[in-house]
CSV table of C-alpha atoms and ligand atoms in Angstrom, one decimal:
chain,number,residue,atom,x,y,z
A,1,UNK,CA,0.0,0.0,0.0
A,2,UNK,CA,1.0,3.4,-0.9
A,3,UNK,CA,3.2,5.4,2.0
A,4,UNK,CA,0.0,7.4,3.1
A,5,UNK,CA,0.2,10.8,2.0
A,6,UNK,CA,2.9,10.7,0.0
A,7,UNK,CA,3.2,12.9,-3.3
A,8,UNK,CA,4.1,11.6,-6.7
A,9,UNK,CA,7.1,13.9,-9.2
A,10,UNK,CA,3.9,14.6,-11.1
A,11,UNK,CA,2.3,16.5,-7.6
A,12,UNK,CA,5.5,17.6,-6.5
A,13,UNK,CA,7.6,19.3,-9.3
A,14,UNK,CA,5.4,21.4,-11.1
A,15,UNK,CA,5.0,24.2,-8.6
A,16,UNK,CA,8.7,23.9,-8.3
A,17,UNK,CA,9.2,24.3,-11.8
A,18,UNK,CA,6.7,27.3,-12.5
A,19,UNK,CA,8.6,28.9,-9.1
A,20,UNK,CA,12.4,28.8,-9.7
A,21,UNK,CA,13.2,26.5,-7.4
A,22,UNK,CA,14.1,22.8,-7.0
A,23,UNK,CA,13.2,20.0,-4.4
A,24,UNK,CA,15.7,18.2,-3.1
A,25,UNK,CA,16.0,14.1,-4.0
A,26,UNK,CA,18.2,12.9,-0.5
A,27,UNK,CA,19.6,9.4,-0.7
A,28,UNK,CA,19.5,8.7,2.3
A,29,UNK,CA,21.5,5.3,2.1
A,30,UNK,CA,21.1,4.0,6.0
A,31,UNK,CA,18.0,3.4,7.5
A,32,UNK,CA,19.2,6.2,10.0
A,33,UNK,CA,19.9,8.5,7.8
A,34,UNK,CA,16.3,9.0,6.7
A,35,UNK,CA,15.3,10.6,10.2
A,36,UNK,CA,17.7,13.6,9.7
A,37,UNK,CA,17.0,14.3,6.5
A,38,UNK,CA,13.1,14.2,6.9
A,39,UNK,CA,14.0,16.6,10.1
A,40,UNK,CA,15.8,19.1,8.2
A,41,UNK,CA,12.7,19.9,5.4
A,42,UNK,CA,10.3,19.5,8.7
A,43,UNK,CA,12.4,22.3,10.0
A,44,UNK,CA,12.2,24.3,7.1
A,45,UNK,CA,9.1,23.5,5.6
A,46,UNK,CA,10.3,22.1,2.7
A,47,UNK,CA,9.4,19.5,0.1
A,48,UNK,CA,11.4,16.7,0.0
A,49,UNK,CA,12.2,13.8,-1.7
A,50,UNK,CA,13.3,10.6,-0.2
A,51,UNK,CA,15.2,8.2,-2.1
A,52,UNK,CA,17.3,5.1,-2.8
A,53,UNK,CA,18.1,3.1,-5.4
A,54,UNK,CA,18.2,-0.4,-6.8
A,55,UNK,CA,22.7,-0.2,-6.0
A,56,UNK,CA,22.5,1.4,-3.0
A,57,UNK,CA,19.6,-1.1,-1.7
A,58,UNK,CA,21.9,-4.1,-2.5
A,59,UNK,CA,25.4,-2.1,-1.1
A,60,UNK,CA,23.8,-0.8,2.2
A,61,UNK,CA,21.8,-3.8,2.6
A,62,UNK,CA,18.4,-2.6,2.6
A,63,UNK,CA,15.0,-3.6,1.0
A,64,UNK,CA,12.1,-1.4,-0.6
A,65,UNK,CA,10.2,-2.5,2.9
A,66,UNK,CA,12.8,-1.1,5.2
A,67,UNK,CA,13.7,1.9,3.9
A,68,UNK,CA,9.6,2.8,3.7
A,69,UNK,CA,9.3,1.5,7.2
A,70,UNK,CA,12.0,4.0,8.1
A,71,UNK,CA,10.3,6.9,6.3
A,72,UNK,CA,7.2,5.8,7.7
A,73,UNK,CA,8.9,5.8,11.6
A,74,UNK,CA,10.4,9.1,11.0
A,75,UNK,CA,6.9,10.6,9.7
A,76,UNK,CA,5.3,9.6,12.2
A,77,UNK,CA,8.1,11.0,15.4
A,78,UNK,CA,8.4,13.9,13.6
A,79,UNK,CA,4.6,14.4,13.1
A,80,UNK,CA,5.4,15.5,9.5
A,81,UNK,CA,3.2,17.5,7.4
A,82,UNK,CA,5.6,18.5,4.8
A,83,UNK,CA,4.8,17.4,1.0
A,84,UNK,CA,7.2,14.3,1.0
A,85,UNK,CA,7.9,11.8,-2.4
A,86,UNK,CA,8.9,7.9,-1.6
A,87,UNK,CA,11.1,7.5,-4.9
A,88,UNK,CA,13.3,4.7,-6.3
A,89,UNK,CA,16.5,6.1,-7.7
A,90,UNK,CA,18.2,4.1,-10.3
A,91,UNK,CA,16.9,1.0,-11.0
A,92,UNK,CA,17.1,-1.2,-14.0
A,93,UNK,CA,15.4,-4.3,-12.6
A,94,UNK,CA,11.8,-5.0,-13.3
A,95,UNK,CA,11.4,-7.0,-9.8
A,96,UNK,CA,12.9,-4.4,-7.9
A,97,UNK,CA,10.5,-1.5,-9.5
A,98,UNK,CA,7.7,-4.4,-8.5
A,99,UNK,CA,9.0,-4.6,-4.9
A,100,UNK,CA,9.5,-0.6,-4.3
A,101,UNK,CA,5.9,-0.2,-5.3
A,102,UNK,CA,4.1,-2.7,-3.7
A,103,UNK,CA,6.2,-1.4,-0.4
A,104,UNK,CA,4.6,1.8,-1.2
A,105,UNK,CA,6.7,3.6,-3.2
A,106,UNK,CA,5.3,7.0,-4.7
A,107,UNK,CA,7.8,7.8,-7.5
A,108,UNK,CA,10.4,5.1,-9.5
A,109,UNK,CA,13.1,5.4,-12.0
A,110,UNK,CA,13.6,3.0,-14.4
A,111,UNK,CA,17.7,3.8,-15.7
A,112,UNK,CA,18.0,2.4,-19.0
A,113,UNK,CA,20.2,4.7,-20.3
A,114,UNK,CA,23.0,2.2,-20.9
A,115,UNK,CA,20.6,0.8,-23.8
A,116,UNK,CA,20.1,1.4,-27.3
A,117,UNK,CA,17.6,4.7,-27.5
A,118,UNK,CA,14.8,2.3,-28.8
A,119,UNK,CA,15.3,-0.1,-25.9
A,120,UNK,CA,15.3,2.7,-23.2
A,121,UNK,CA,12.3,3.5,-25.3
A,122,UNK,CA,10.4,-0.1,-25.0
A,123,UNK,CA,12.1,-0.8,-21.2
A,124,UNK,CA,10.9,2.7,-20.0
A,125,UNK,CA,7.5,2.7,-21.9
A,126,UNK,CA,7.1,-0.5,-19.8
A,127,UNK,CA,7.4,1.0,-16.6
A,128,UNK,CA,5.4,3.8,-17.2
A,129,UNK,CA,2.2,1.3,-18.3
A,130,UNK,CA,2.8,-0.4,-14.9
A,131,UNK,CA,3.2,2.1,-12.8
A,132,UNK,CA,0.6,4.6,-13.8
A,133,UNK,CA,-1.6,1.4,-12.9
A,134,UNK,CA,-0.7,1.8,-9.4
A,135,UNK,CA,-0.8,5.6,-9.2
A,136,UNK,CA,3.1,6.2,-9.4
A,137,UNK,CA,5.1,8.3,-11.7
A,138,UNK,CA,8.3,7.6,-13.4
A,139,UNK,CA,11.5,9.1,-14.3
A,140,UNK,CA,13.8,8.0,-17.0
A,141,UNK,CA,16.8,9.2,-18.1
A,142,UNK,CA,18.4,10.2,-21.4
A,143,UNK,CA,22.2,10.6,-22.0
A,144,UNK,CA,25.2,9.4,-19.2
A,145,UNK,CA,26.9,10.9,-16.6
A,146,UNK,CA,30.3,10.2,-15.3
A,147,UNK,CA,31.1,8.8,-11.8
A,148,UNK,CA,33.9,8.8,-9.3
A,149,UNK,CA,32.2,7.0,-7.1
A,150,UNK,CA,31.2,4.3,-9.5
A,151,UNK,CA,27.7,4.1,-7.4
A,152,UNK,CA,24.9,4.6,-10.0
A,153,UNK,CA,27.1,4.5,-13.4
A,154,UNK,CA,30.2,2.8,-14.5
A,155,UNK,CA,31.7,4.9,-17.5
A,156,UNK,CA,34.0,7.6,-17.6
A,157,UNK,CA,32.9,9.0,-20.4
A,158,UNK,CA,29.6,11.9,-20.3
A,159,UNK,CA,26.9,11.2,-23.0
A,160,UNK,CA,25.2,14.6,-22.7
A,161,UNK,CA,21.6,14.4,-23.8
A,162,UNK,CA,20.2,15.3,-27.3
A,163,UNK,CA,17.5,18.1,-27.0
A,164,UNK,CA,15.7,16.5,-29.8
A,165,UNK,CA,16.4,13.0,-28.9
A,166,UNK,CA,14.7,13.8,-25.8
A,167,UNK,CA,11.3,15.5,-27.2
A,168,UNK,CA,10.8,11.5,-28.8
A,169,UNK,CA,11.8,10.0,-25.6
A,170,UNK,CA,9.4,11.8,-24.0
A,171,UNK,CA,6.8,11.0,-26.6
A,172,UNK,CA,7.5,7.4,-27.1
A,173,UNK,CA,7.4,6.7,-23.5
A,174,UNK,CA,4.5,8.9,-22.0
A,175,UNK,CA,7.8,9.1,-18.5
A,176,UNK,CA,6.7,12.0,-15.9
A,177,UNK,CA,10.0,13.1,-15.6
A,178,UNK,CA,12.9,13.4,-17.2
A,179,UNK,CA,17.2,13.0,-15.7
A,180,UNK,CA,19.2,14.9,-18.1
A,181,UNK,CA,23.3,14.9,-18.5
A,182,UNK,CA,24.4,18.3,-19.0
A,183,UNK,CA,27.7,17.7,-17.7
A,184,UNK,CA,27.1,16.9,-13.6
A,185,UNK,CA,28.5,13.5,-12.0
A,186,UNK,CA,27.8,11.4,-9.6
A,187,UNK,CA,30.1,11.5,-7.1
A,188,UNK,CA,33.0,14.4,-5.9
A,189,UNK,CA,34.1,16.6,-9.0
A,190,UNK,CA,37.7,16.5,-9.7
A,191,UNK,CA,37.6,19.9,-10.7
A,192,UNK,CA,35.9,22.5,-8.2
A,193,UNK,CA,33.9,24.4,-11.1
A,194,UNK,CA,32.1,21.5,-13.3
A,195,UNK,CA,31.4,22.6,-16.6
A,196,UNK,CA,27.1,23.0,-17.0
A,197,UNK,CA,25.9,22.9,-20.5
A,198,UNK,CA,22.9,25.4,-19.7
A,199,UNK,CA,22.7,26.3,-23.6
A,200,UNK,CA,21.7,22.4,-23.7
A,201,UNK,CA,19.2,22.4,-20.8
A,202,UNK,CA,17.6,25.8,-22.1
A,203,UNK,CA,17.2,23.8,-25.8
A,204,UNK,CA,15.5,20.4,-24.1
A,205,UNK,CA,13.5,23.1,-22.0
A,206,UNK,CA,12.2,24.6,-25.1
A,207,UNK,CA,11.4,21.7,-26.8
A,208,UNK,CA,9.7,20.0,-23.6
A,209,UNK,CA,7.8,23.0,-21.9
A,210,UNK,CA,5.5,20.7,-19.8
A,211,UNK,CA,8.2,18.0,-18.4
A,212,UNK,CA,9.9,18.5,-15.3
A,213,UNK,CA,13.5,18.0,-15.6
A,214,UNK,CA,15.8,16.3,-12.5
A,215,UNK,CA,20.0,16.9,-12.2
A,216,UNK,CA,21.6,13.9,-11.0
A,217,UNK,CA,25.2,14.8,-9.2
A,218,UNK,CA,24.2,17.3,-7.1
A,219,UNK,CA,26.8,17.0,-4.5
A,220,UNK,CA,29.8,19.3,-4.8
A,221,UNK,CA,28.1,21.3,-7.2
A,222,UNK,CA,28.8,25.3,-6.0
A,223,UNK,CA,25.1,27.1,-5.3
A,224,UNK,CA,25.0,29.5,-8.2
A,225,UNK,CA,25.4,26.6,-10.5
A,226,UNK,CA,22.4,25.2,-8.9
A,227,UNK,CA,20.6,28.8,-8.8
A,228,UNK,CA,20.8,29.1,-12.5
A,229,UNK,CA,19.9,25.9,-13.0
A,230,UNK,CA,16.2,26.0,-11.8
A,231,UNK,CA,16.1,29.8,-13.1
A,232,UNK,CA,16.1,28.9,-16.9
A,233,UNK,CA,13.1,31.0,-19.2
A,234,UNK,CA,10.0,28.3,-19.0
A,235,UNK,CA,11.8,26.8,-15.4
A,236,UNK,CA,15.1,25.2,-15.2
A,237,UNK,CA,15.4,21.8,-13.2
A,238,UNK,CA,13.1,21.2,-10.8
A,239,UNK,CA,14.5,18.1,-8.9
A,240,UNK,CA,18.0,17.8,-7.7
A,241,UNK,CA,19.6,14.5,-6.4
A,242,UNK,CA,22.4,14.2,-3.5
A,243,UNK,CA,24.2,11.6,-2.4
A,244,UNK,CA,27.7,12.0,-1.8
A,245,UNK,CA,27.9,14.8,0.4
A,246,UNK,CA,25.3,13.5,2.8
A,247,UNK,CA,27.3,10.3,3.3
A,248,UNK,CA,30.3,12.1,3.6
A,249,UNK,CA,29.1,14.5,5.9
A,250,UNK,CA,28.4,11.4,8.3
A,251,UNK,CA,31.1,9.7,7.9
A,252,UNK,CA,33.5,12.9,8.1
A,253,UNK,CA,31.5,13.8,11.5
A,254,UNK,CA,32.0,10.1,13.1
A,255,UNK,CA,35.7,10.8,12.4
A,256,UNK,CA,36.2,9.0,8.9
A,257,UNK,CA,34.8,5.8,8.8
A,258,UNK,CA,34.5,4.4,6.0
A,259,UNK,CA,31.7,3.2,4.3
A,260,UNK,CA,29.9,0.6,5.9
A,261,UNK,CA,26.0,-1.0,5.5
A,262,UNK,CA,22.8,0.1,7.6
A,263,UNK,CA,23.2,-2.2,10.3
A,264,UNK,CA,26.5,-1.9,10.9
A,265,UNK,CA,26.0,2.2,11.0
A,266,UNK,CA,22.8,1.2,13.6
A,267,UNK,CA,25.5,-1.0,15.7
A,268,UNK,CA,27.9,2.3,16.1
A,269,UNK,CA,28.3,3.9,19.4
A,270,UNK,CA,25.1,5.7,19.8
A,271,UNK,CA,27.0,9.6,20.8
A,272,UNK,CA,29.0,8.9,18.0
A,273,UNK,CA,26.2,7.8,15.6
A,274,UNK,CA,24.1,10.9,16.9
A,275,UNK,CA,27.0,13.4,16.0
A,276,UNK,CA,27.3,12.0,12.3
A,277,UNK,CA,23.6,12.0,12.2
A,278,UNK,CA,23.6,15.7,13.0
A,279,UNK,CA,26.2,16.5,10.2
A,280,UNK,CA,23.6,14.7,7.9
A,281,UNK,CA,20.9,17.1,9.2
A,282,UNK,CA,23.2,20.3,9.1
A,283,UNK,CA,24.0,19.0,5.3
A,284,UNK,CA,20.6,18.7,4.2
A,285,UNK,CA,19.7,21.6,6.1
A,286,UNK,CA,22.3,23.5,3.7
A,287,UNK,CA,21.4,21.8,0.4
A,288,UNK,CA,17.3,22.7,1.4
A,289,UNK,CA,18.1,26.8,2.6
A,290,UNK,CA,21.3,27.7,0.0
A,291,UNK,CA,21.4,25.5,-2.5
A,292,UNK,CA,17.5,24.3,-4.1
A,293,UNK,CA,16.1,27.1,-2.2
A,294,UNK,CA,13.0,25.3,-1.0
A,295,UNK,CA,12.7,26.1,2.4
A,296,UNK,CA,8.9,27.9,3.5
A,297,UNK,CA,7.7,25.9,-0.1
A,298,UNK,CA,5.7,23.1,1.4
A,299,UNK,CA,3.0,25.9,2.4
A,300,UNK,CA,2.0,26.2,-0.7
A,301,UNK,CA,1.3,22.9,-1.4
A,302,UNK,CA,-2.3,21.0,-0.2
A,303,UNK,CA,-2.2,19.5,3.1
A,304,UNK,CA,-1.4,15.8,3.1
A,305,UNK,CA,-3.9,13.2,4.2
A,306,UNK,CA,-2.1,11.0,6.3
B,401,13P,P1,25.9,12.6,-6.0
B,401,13P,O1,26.4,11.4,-5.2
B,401,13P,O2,26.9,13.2,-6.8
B,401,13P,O3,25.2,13.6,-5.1
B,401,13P,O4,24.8,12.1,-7.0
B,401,13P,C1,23.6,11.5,-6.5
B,401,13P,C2,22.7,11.1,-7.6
B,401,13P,O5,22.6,11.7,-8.7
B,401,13P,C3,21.9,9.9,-7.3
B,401,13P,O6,21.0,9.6,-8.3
């Protein structure tokens, strides 16, 4: 059964789009993560988006199940009324797509970008019939981004997305929401100014007034990239997902750890596992207030019926 209350991409981004700003897609990774990050938008009455995906479930050790119990838990102690998206971040499995929503899911990506454009056409298209069944909306994604962290994507090598390519995507495969690579990563840059192809996200704008767009690689990206990126004629990018810094921000906080799965972050010493927790709340705090300027937004939304 659906997370009660919770907001599909289709509810969620369009005010963001038509408003200059973006909402914030927080992979939270460990179960305990999710409680900060749902505090921080709480705190700042923010929309928020809640994710993980299909890697990071298998890496951290999660299921779909958990990691809507925890956002469940967290709703609940925090008595949250802020507009809040379950989503699935990269996935490229059917049964995993079939397990997030029938845990409740809101929102799912199906990542078949590493496919022939007429198989991320038929794969995607696929998805879309299956979960608009259920009431859930989609994201798909066009082109490839690099990675240093070699979490969601393998390559080195950026495939930036064809504005026209992207009009039939959208056609062919009736997705809510498109992931576009303009030249952000997934992971830390190794340059401190990444290079953003905004003549490229202004042309797939154009060509796609209604779609709302999402920026994968948001960590490590500087705030005015981020401010011109949701500021574009028509609206810029309306979702904007972080990893990186989150994780790093805990794991810098409990004195450099390294990366470990849910339950062995659970089984840490619990002042130390409430300081990193803090960092994550201080980092999504940041990313919410300075970065997707979202904060005061979810007021403007309907109130959810939990
Ligand atoms: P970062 O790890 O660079 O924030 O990227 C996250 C992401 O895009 C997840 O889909």
């Amino acid at each position: 059964m659906k997370l009660p209350g919770a907001l599909t991409l289709t509810e969620l981004l369009p005010p963001a789009q038509r408003e200059g700003y973006a909402v914030a897609a927080f992979s939270a990774r460990y179960r305990a993560c999710v409680r900060p990050v749902l505090q921080a938008a709480v705190e700042l009455r923010s929309p928020v988006i809640i994710e993980i995906s299909q890697r990071e479930l298998g890496w951290f050790g999660l299921t779909p199940r958990d990691f809507r119990e925890a956002v469940e838990e967290a709703a609940r102690e925090l008595r949250s009324d802020v507009p809040l998206c379950l989503h699935l971040d990269h996935t490229w499995e059917f049964g995993v797509i079939h397990s997030a929503v029938e845990a409740g899911f809101s929102s799912v990506m199906i990542d078949a970008s590493a496919q022939p454009f007429d198989e991320n056409v038929r794969q995607t298209r696929e998805v879309v019939e299956y979960a608009h069944a259920h009431g859930v909306s989609v994201e798909a994604e066009l082109g490839k981004l690099t990675t240093t962290d070699k979490m969601e994507t393998e390559g080195d090598e950026a495939l930036y997305t064809v504005p026209e390519e992207a009009l039939e995507f959208v056609e062919r495969t009736g997705c809510d929401v498109l992931a576009v690579s303009i030249g952000t990563a997934h992971g830390v840059y190794p340059v401190k100014n990444p290079k953003i192809d905004f003549e490229r996200l202004a042309a797939i704008r154009r060509l796609l007034p209604e779609t709302p767009l999402v920026l994968h690689g948001g960590s490590g990206l500087p705030a005015e990239t981020v401010h011109r990126a949701t500021l574009l004629p028509g609206g810029g990018i309306s979702k904007m997902n972080v990893a990186t810094d989150l994780e790093n921000a805990l794991l810098a906080a409990m004195g450099g750890l390294s990366r470990m799965t849910s339950a062995q972050l659970d089984a840490q010493d619990p002042d130390l596992l409430a300081r990193g927790l803090d960092a994550v709340r201080a980092e999504a705090r940041d990313k919410i207030q300075n970065f997707v300027r979202s904060a005061g937004r979810a007021d403007t939304f309907p109130l959810p019926t939990r």
